[in-house]
Amino acid sequence: MTRYKLREYVFIMVFGRIFHEYGPQEVIEEYADNEYVEIDDEVTEFFTKICDRHEELDLLIGRHLKNWKLPRISKVSLAILRVAFYELLYKTEIDMPVVINEAVELCKKYSVTDDASFVNGVLGTYVKQSSSPSP
């Protein structure tokens, strides 16, 4: 499975979970019979870790929003940002520009053009701030 497909499957599951109060295992079981998502150990682990840290990820996303509040952003953008921020924080072997580019590509596929620009801006702000030397 390609890295992009892995992200896409995890995004779909993260997005679906936004609308239900299911635990991670229930979501995995729900998508196990779905023809659009291929569940394997890597997808399961990636999805579960995002679920375990979604509050932390949401706080971080919220800190990098300019003139927006977390509840106002689209559910597609929120799910994509959760996946991307998880990767930026915990999958440091992946280059930041790759994470950002693939998040934008997911937005282009699953949302509107404005969302792609929005996600790019939020992730770009995070990368700039995280790579700036602290005073």
mmCIF file of C-alpha atoms in Angstrom:
data_model
loop_
_atom_site.group_PDB
_atom_site.id
_atom_site.type_symbol
_atom_site.label_atom_id
_atom_site.label_comp_id
_atom_site.label_asym_id
_atom_site.label_seq_id
_atom_site.Cartn_x
_atom_site.Cartn_y
_atom_site.Cartn_z
ATOM 1 C CA MET A 1 0.000 0.000 0.000
ATOM 2 C CA THR A 2 1.340 3.439 -0.876
ATOM 3 C CA ARG A 3 1.794 6.114 1.769
ATOM 4 C CA TYR A 4 -0.877 8.211 0.025
ATOM 5 C CA LYS A 5 -3.406 5.348 0.142
ATOM 6 C CA LEU A 6 -2.610 4.796 3.810
ATOM 7 C CA ARG A 7 -3.311 8.477 4.525
ATOM 8 C CA GLU A 8 -6.471 8.383 2.451
ATOM 9 C CA TYR A 9 -7.883 5.350 4.256
ATOM 10 C CA VAL A 10 -7.045 6.808 7.655
ATOM 11 C CA PHE A 11 -8.548 10.174 6.645
ATOM 12 C CA ILE A 12 -11.806 8.462 5.609
ATOM 13 C CA MET A 13 -12.008 6.723 8.973
ATOM 14 C CA VAL A 14 -11.127 9.879 10.950
ATOM 15 C CA PHE A 15 -13.755 11.775 8.946
ATOM 16 C CA GLY A 16 -16.391 9.117 9.611
ATOM 17 C CA ARG A 17 -15.657 9.115 13.312
ATOM 18 C CA ILE A 18 -16.394 12.859 13.529
ATOM 19 C CA PHE A 19 -20.085 12.092 12.990
ATOM 20 C CA HIS A 20 -20.388 9.240 15.483
ATOM 21 C CA GLU A 21 -19.445 8.673 19.084
ATOM 22 C CA TYR A 22 -17.836 5.355 18.214
ATOM 23 C CA GLY A 23 -14.607 4.229 19.761
ATOM 24 C CA PRO A 24 -11.694 3.440 17.432
ATOM 25 C CA GLN A 25 -12.395 -0.308 17.384
ATOM 26 C CA GLU A 26 -16.042 0.240 16.444
ATOM 27 C CA VAL A 27 -14.990 2.470 13.550
ATOM 28 C CA ILE A 28 -12.465 -0.112 12.373
ATOM 29 C CA GLU A 29 -15.162 -2.784 12.442
ATOM 30 C CA GLU A 30 -17.573 -0.462 10.616
ATOM 31 C CA TYR A 31 -15.083 0.120 7.800
ATOM 32 C CA ALA A 32 -13.834 -3.478 7.634
ATOM 33 C CA ASP A 33 -16.589 -4.340 5.133
ATOM 34 C CA ASN A 34 -16.351 -1.053 3.232
ATOM 35 C CA GLU A 35 -15.177 -1.354 -0.354
ATOM 36 C CA TYR A 36 -13.468 2.055 -0.219
ATOM 37 C CA VAL A 37 -11.159 1.392 2.718
ATOM 38 C CA GLU A 38 -8.580 -1.362 2.990
ATOM 39 C CA ILE A 39 -7.971 -2.191 6.636
ATOM 40 C CA ASP A 40 -4.607 -3.670 7.596
ATOM 41 C CA ASP A 41 -2.369 -3.435 10.664
ATOM 42 C CA GLU A 42 -0.738 -0.206 9.511
ATOM 43 C CA VAL A 43 -4.082 1.527 8.864
ATOM 44 C CA THR A 44 -5.423 0.280 12.191
ATOM 45 C CA GLU A 45 -2.382 1.487 14.126
ATOM 46 C CA PHE A 46 -2.257 4.899 12.414
ATOM 47 C CA PHE A 47 -6.002 5.488 12.910
ATOM 48 C CA THR A 48 -5.953 4.337 16.539
ATOM 49 C CA LYS A 49 -3.032 6.607 17.412
ATOM 50 C CA ILE A 50 -4.808 9.619 15.896
ATOM 51 C CA CYS A 51 -7.929 8.774 17.916
ATOM 52 C CA ASP A 52 -5.870 8.461 21.092
ATOM 53 C CA ARG A 53 -4.410 11.927 20.523
ATOM 54 C CA HIS A 54 -7.299 13.754 18.863
ATOM 55 C CA GLU A 55 -7.725 16.244 21.734
ATOM 56 C CA GLU A 56 -4.023 17.125 21.626
ATOM 57 C CA LEU A 57 -4.178 17.405 17.834
ATOM 58 C CA ASP A 58 -7.268 19.627 17.980
ATOM 59 C CA LEU A 59 -5.573 21.966 20.472
ATOM 60 C CA LEU A 60 -2.584 22.249 18.172
ATOM 61 C CA ILE A 61 -4.774 22.811 15.111
ATOM 62 C CA GLY A 62 -6.719 25.474 17.014
ATOM 63 C CA ARG A 63 -3.517 27.325 17.895
ATOM 64 C CA HIS A 64 -2.620 27.631 14.220
ATOM 65 C CA LEU A 65 -5.939 28.889 12.925
ATOM 66 C CA LYS A 66 -6.019 32.534 11.911
ATOM 67 C CA ASN A 67 -9.412 34.199 12.402
ATOM 68 C CA TRP A 68 -11.126 30.811 12.663
ATOM 69 C CA LYS A 69 -12.388 28.618 15.473
ATOM 70 C CA LEU A 70 -12.130 24.841 15.328
ATOM 71 C CA PRO A 71 -15.928 24.221 15.251
ATOM 72 C CA ARG A 72 -16.259 26.434 12.149
ATOM 73 C CA ILE A 73 -13.846 24.592 9.877
ATOM 74 C CA SER A 74 -15.180 21.934 7.537
ATOM 75 C CA LYS A 75 -15.225 18.354 8.780
ATOM 76 C CA VAL A 76 -13.094 17.325 5.790
ATOM 77 C CA SER A 77 -10.454 19.908 6.698
ATOM 78 C CA LEU A 78 -10.545 18.881 10.348
ATOM 79 C CA ALA A 79 -10.031 15.206 9.517
ATOM 80 C CA ILE A 80 -7.200 15.975 7.091
ATOM 81 C CA LEU A 81 -5.539 18.308 9.587
ATOM 82 C CA ARG A 82 -5.712 15.650 12.310
ATOM 83 C CA VAL A 83 -3.946 13.173 10.037
ATOM 84 C CA ALA A 84 -1.350 15.721 8.890
ATOM 85 C CA PHE A 85 -0.591 17.111 12.353
ATOM 86 C CA TYR A 86 -0.203 13.590 13.698
ATOM 87 C CA GLU A 87 2.333 12.874 10.974
ATOM 88 C CA LEU A 88 4.179 16.142 11.533
ATOM 89 C CA LEU A 89 4.430 15.453 15.249
ATOM 90 C CA TYR A 90 4.977 11.713 15.418
ATOM 91 C CA LYS A 91 6.165 10.499 12.018
ATOM 92 C CA THR A 92 9.205 12.730 11.800
ATOM 93 C CA GLU A 93 10.899 10.462 9.262
ATOM 94 C CA ILE A 94 8.478 11.850 6.662
ATOM 95 C CA ASP A 95 9.468 15.192 5.146
ATOM 96 C CA MET A 96 7.175 18.058 6.149
ATOM 97 C CA PRO A 97 6.606 19.226 2.542
ATOM 98 C CA VAL A 98 5.431 15.710 1.636
ATOM 99 C CA VAL A 99 2.915 15.676 4.509
ATOM 100 C CA ILE A 100 1.607 19.112 3.514
ATOM 101 C CA ASN A 101 1.403 18.304 -0.192
ATOM 102 C CA GLU A 102 -0.501 15.078 0.388
ATOM 103 C CA ALA A 103 -2.888 16.788 2.831
ATOM 104 C CA VAL A 104 -3.618 19.393 0.153
ATOM 105 C CA GLU A 105 -4.137 16.638 -2.437
ATOM 106 C CA LEU A 106 -6.656 14.929 -0.148
ATOM 107 C CA CYS A 107 -8.484 18.249 0.188
ATOM 108 C CA LYS A 108 -8.592 18.673 -3.564
ATOM 109 C CA LYS A 109 -10.041 15.186 -3.921
ATOM 110 C CA TYR A 110 -12.595 15.290 -1.093
ATOM 111 C CA SER A 111 -13.460 18.953 -0.631
ATOM 112 C CA VAL A 112 -13.530 22.330 -2.314
ATOM 113 C CA THR A 113 -10.566 24.362 -3.539
ATOM 114 C CA ASP A 114 -10.834 26.856 -0.676
ATOM 115 C CA ASP A 115 -10.331 24.029 1.816
ATOM 116 C CA ALA A 116 -7.092 23.011 0.102
ATOM 117 C CA SER A 117 -5.752 26.559 0.455
ATOM 118 C CA PHE A 118 -6.955 26.706 4.051
ATOM 119 C CA VAL A 119 -5.261 23.414 5.016
ATOM 120 C CA ASN A 120 -2.073 24.472 3.243
ATOM 121 C CA GLY A 121 -2.071 27.744 5.189
ATOM 122 C CA VAL A 122 -2.657 26.119 8.584
ATOM 123 C CA LEU A 123 0.064 23.524 8.027
ATOM 124 C CA GLY A 124 2.423 26.135 6.591
ATOM 125 C CA THR A 125 1.942 28.321 9.659
ATOM 126 C CA TYR A 126 2.738 25.383 11.921
ATOM 127 C CA VAL A 127 5.886 24.486 9.981
ATOM 128 C CA LYS A 128 7.134 28.099 10.014
ATOM 129 C CA GLN A 129 6.514 28.457 13.740
ATOM 130 C CA SER A 130 8.002 25.092 14.624
ATOM 131 C CA SER A 131 11.163 25.704 12.628
ATOM 132 C CA SER A 132 11.688 29.226 13.985
ATOM 133 C CA PRO A 133 14.257 29.508 16.771
ATOM 134 C CA SER A 134 12.711 30.209 20.152
ATOM 135 C CA PRO A 135 13.547 33.588 21.753
#
